[in-house]
Amino acid sequence: MEDISVLISEEELNKRIRNLGEEISADYAGKEIHLIGILKGSVIFMAELAKRITVPVTFDFMSVSSYGDDTVSSGIVKIIKDLDDSISGRDVLIVEDIVDTGRTLEYLMSMLRTRDPKSLKLCALLDKPERRLCKVQPDYCGFTVPDEFIVGYGLDYAQKYRNLPYIGKVLQG
Ligand code: IMP
Ligand code: MG
């Protein structure tokens, strides 16, 4: 069992996600948003964000692997589960837990663009800009985090800690 210290509390997360929901609802006024959650890390964030969006919303999910159980990016992106529905002509908002090197999102977004969405934007709960290797920039971002290994609120360390109601960092033991 690793030691984890709290970086972002449940209260801060609730408040910021409510604000993001309001901002997104205003930007997409009169439209319908097709939310695409990237499994598994985005699940808790997507559920909380979707509850705060007031325009009509539909859900789809995609599963990609770039890390295995390692904490270092391999840069290899593999589609484990593709979308159920077509995104052609839809206003698509990708929901992701964290943008780290940006490799996963760069690959995914360029792949999804070829499927002809009306618009394609990215909403990430966390941004770790110090580690960026690609030109990916979230259109909506909850918090900027330092170059630490982050867990909780959907993010895992070897598949554990996704259920923590706060964002924490793993203390090296
Ligand atoms: P990227 O392709 O390097 O941007 O990596 C993106 C994916 O790596 C994220 O969707 C996360 O699943 C995972 N990841 C990156 N940094 C962390 C972290 O600090 N904790 C847990 N997962 C992470
Ligand atoms: Mg992920």
Coordinates of C-alpha atoms and ligand atoms in Angstrom, one line a residue:
M1 CA 0.0 0.0 0.0
E2 CA 1.6 3.3 -1.2
D3 CA 1.4 6.5 0.8
I4 CA -0.8 9.1 -0.9
S5 CA -1.0 12.8 -0.1
V6 CA -4.0 14.9 -1.1
L7 CA -3.3 17.4 -4.0
I8 CA -6.9 18.4 -4.9
S9 CA -9.7 17.9 -2.4
E10 CA -13.2 16.6 -3.1
E11 CA -14.6 20.1 -2.5
E12 CA -12.2 21.7 -4.9
L13 CA -13.0 19.1 -7.5
N14 CA -16.8 19.5 -7.1
K15 CA -16.5 23.3 -7.4
R16 CA -14.3 23.3 -10.5
I17 CA -16.3 20.6 -12.3
R18 CA -19.5 22.6 -11.6
N19 CA -17.8 25.7 -13.2
L20 CA -16.6 23.6 -16.2
G21 CA -20.1 22.3 -16.7
E22 CA -21.5 25.9 -16.7
E23 CA -18.8 27.1 -19.2
I24 CA -19.4 24.1 -21.5
S25 CA -23.2 24.5 -21.3
A26 CA -22.8 28.2 -22.3
D27 CA -20.4 27.5 -25.2
Y28 CA -22.6 24.7 -26.6
A29 CA -25.9 26.6 -26.1
G30 CA -28.5 25.4 -28.7
K31 CA -26.4 22.3 -29.5
E32 CA -26.2 18.7 -28.4
I33 CA -22.9 17.4 -27.1
H34 CA -21.7 13.9 -27.9
L35 CA -19.4 13.1 -25.0
I36 CA -16.7 10.5 -25.6
G37 CA -15.1 9.2 -22.4
I38 CA -11.7 7.5 -22.6
L39 CA -11.8 4.4 -20.5
K40 CA -11.1 3.8 -17.7
G41 CA -9.6 7.0 -16.3
S42 CA -12.3 9.4 -17.4
V43 CA -15.3 7.6 -15.9
I44 CA -15.7 9.4 -12.6
F45 CA -14.9 12.8 -14.1
M46 CA -17.3 12.2 -17.0
A47 CA -20.1 11.2 -14.7
E48 CA -19.7 14.3 -12.5
L49 CA -19.2 16.7 -15.5
A50 CA -22.2 15.3 -17.4
K51 CA -24.4 16.0 -14.4
R52 CA -23.4 19.7 -14.6
I53 CA -24.1 20.1 -18.3
T54 CA -27.5 21.6 -19.1
V55 CA -27.6 21.1 -22.9
P56 CA -28.6 17.7 -24.3
V57 CA -25.8 15.1 -24.0
T58 CA -25.2 11.6 -25.4
F59 CA -22.4 9.3 -24.2
D60 CA -20.0 7.0 -25.9
F61 CA -16.7 5.4 -24.7
M62 CA -13.5 4.3 -26.2
S63 CA -10.7 2.3 -24.6
V64 CA -7.1 2.8 -25.7
S65 CA -3.9 1.5 -24.1
S66 CA -0.6 3.4 -24.0
Y67 CA 0.9 2.5 -20.7
G68 CA 0.2 -1.0 -19.5
D69 CA 0.7 -1.1 -15.8
D70 CA 3.8 1.0 -16.1
T71 CA 4.1 4.6 -15.0
V72 CA 6.2 5.6 -18.0
S73 CA 4.7 6.3 -21.4
S74 CA 5.6 3.8 -24.2
G75 CA 4.1 6.1 -26.8
I76 CA 2.3 3.1 -28.3
V77 CA -1.5 3.7 -28.7
K78 CA -3.7 0.7 -29.3
I79 CA -7.5 0.8 -29.6
I80 CA -9.0 -1.8 -27.3
K81 CA -12.6 -0.7 -27.7
D82 CA -13.8 1.6 -30.5
L83 CA -16.8 3.8 -30.4
D84 CA -20.3 2.3 -30.7
D85 CA -21.8 5.1 -32.7
S86 CA -20.8 7.3 -35.7
I87 CA -19.5 10.8 -34.9
S88 CA -20.1 12.2 -38.3
G89 CA -21.8 15.6 -38.2
R90 CA -21.8 15.7 -34.4
D91 CA -20.4 18.1 -31.8
V92 CA -17.9 15.8 -30.1
L93 CA -16.3 16.5 -26.8
I94 CA -13.6 14.1 -25.7
V95 CA -13.4 13.6 -21.9
E96 CA -10.1 12.5 -20.6
D97 CA -8.6 12.2 -17.1
I98 CA -5.1 13.7 -17.8
V99 CA -3.0 15.0 -20.6
D100 CA 0.6 14.0 -19.9
T101 CA 2.9 13.6 -22.9
G102 CA -0.1 14.2 -25.1
R103 CA 0.7 11.2 -27.3
T104 CA -2.6 9.4 -26.6
L105 CA -4.7 12.4 -27.4
E106 CA -2.7 13.5 -30.4
Y107 CA -3.2 10.1 -32.0
L108 CA -6.9 9.8 -30.9
M109 CA -7.9 13.3 -32.1
S110 CA -6.3 13.0 -35.5
M111 CA -8.0 9.6 -35.9
L112 CA -11.4 10.9 -34.9
R113 CA -11.0 13.9 -37.2
T114 CA -11.0 11.6 -40.2
R115 CA -14.5 10.5 -39.1
D116 CA -16.0 13.9 -40.0
P117 CA -17.3 15.3 -36.7
K118 CA -18.9 18.7 -36.9
S119 CA -16.6 19.8 -34.1
L120 CA -14.0 18.1 -31.9
K121 CA -12.9 19.4 -28.6
L122 CA -11.0 18.1 -25.6
C123 CA -11.9 18.4 -21.9
A124 CA -9.3 17.1 -19.5
L125 CA -9.7 17.1 -15.8
L126 CA -5.9 17.5 -15.4
D127 CA -3.0 18.9 -17.4
K128 CA 0.6 18.1 -16.7
P129 CA 2.2 20.5 -19.2
E130 CA 5.9 19.9 -18.1
R131 CA 5.8 16.5 -19.7
R132 CA 4.2 17.4 -23.0
L133 CA 5.8 16.0 -26.1
C134 CA 3.0 16.8 -28.6
K135 CA 1.1 19.9 -29.5
V136 CA -2.1 18.8 -27.7
Q137 CA -3.9 21.6 -25.7
P138 CA -7.2 20.9 -23.8
D139 CA -10.0 23.2 -24.8
Y140 CA -11.3 22.8 -21.2
C141 CA -9.1 21.9 -18.3
G142 CA -9.9 21.4 -14.6
F143 CA -6.5 21.8 -13.0
T144 CA -2.8 22.0 -14.0
V145 CA -0.7 19.6 -12.0
P146 CA 3.0 19.3 -11.3
D147 CA 5.2 16.5 -12.8
E148 CA 4.2 13.9 -10.1
F149 CA 2.4 10.6 -10.4
I150 CA -1.2 11.4 -9.8
V151 CA -4.0 9.0 -8.6
G152 CA -7.6 9.1 -7.6
Y153 CA -10.8 10.4 -9.2
G154 CA -10.4 7.8 -12.0
L155 CA -6.6 7.8 -12.2
D156 CA -4.8 4.6 -11.2
Y157 CA -1.5 3.3 -10.1
A158 CA -1.3 -0.3 -11.3
Q159 CA -5.2 -0.3 -11.6
K160 CA -5.6 0.8 -7.9
Y161 CA -6.9 4.0 -6.4
R162 CA -9.4 5.0 -9.2
N163 CA -12.1 5.2 -6.6
L164 CA -10.5 7.8 -4.4
P165 CA -12.8 10.9 -4.1
Y166 CA -9.8 13.3 -4.3
I167 CA -6.7 13.7 -6.4
G168 CA -3.6 12.6 -4.7
K169 CA 0.1 12.0 -5.5
V170 CA 1.9 8.8 -4.8
L171 CA 4.8 9.3 -2.3
Q172 CA 7.9 7.4 -3.3
G173 CA 8.6 4.9 -0.5
Ligands
IMP1 P1 -0.1 10.7 -22.5 O1 -0.4 10.0 -23.8 O2 1.3 10.6 -22.0 O3 -0.7 12.1 -22.5 O4 -0.9 9.8 -21.4 C1 -2.2 9.8 -21.2 C2 -2.7 8.7 -20.3 O5 -1.6 8.2 -19.4 C3 -3.7 9.3 -19.4 O6 -5.0 9.1 -20.0 C4 -3.6 8.4 -18.1 O7 -4.4 7.3 -18.2 C5 -2.1 8.0 -18.1 N1 -1.4 8.9 -17.1 C6 -0.6 9.9 -17.4 N2 -0.1 10.5 -16.3 C7 -0.6 9.8 -15.3 C8 -0.5 10.0 -13.8 O8 0.1 10.9 -13.3 N3 -1.3 9.1 -13.1 C9 -2.1 8.1 -13.7 N4 -2.2 8.0 -15.0 C10 -1.5 8.8 -15.8
MG2 MG -6.4 7.6 -19.7

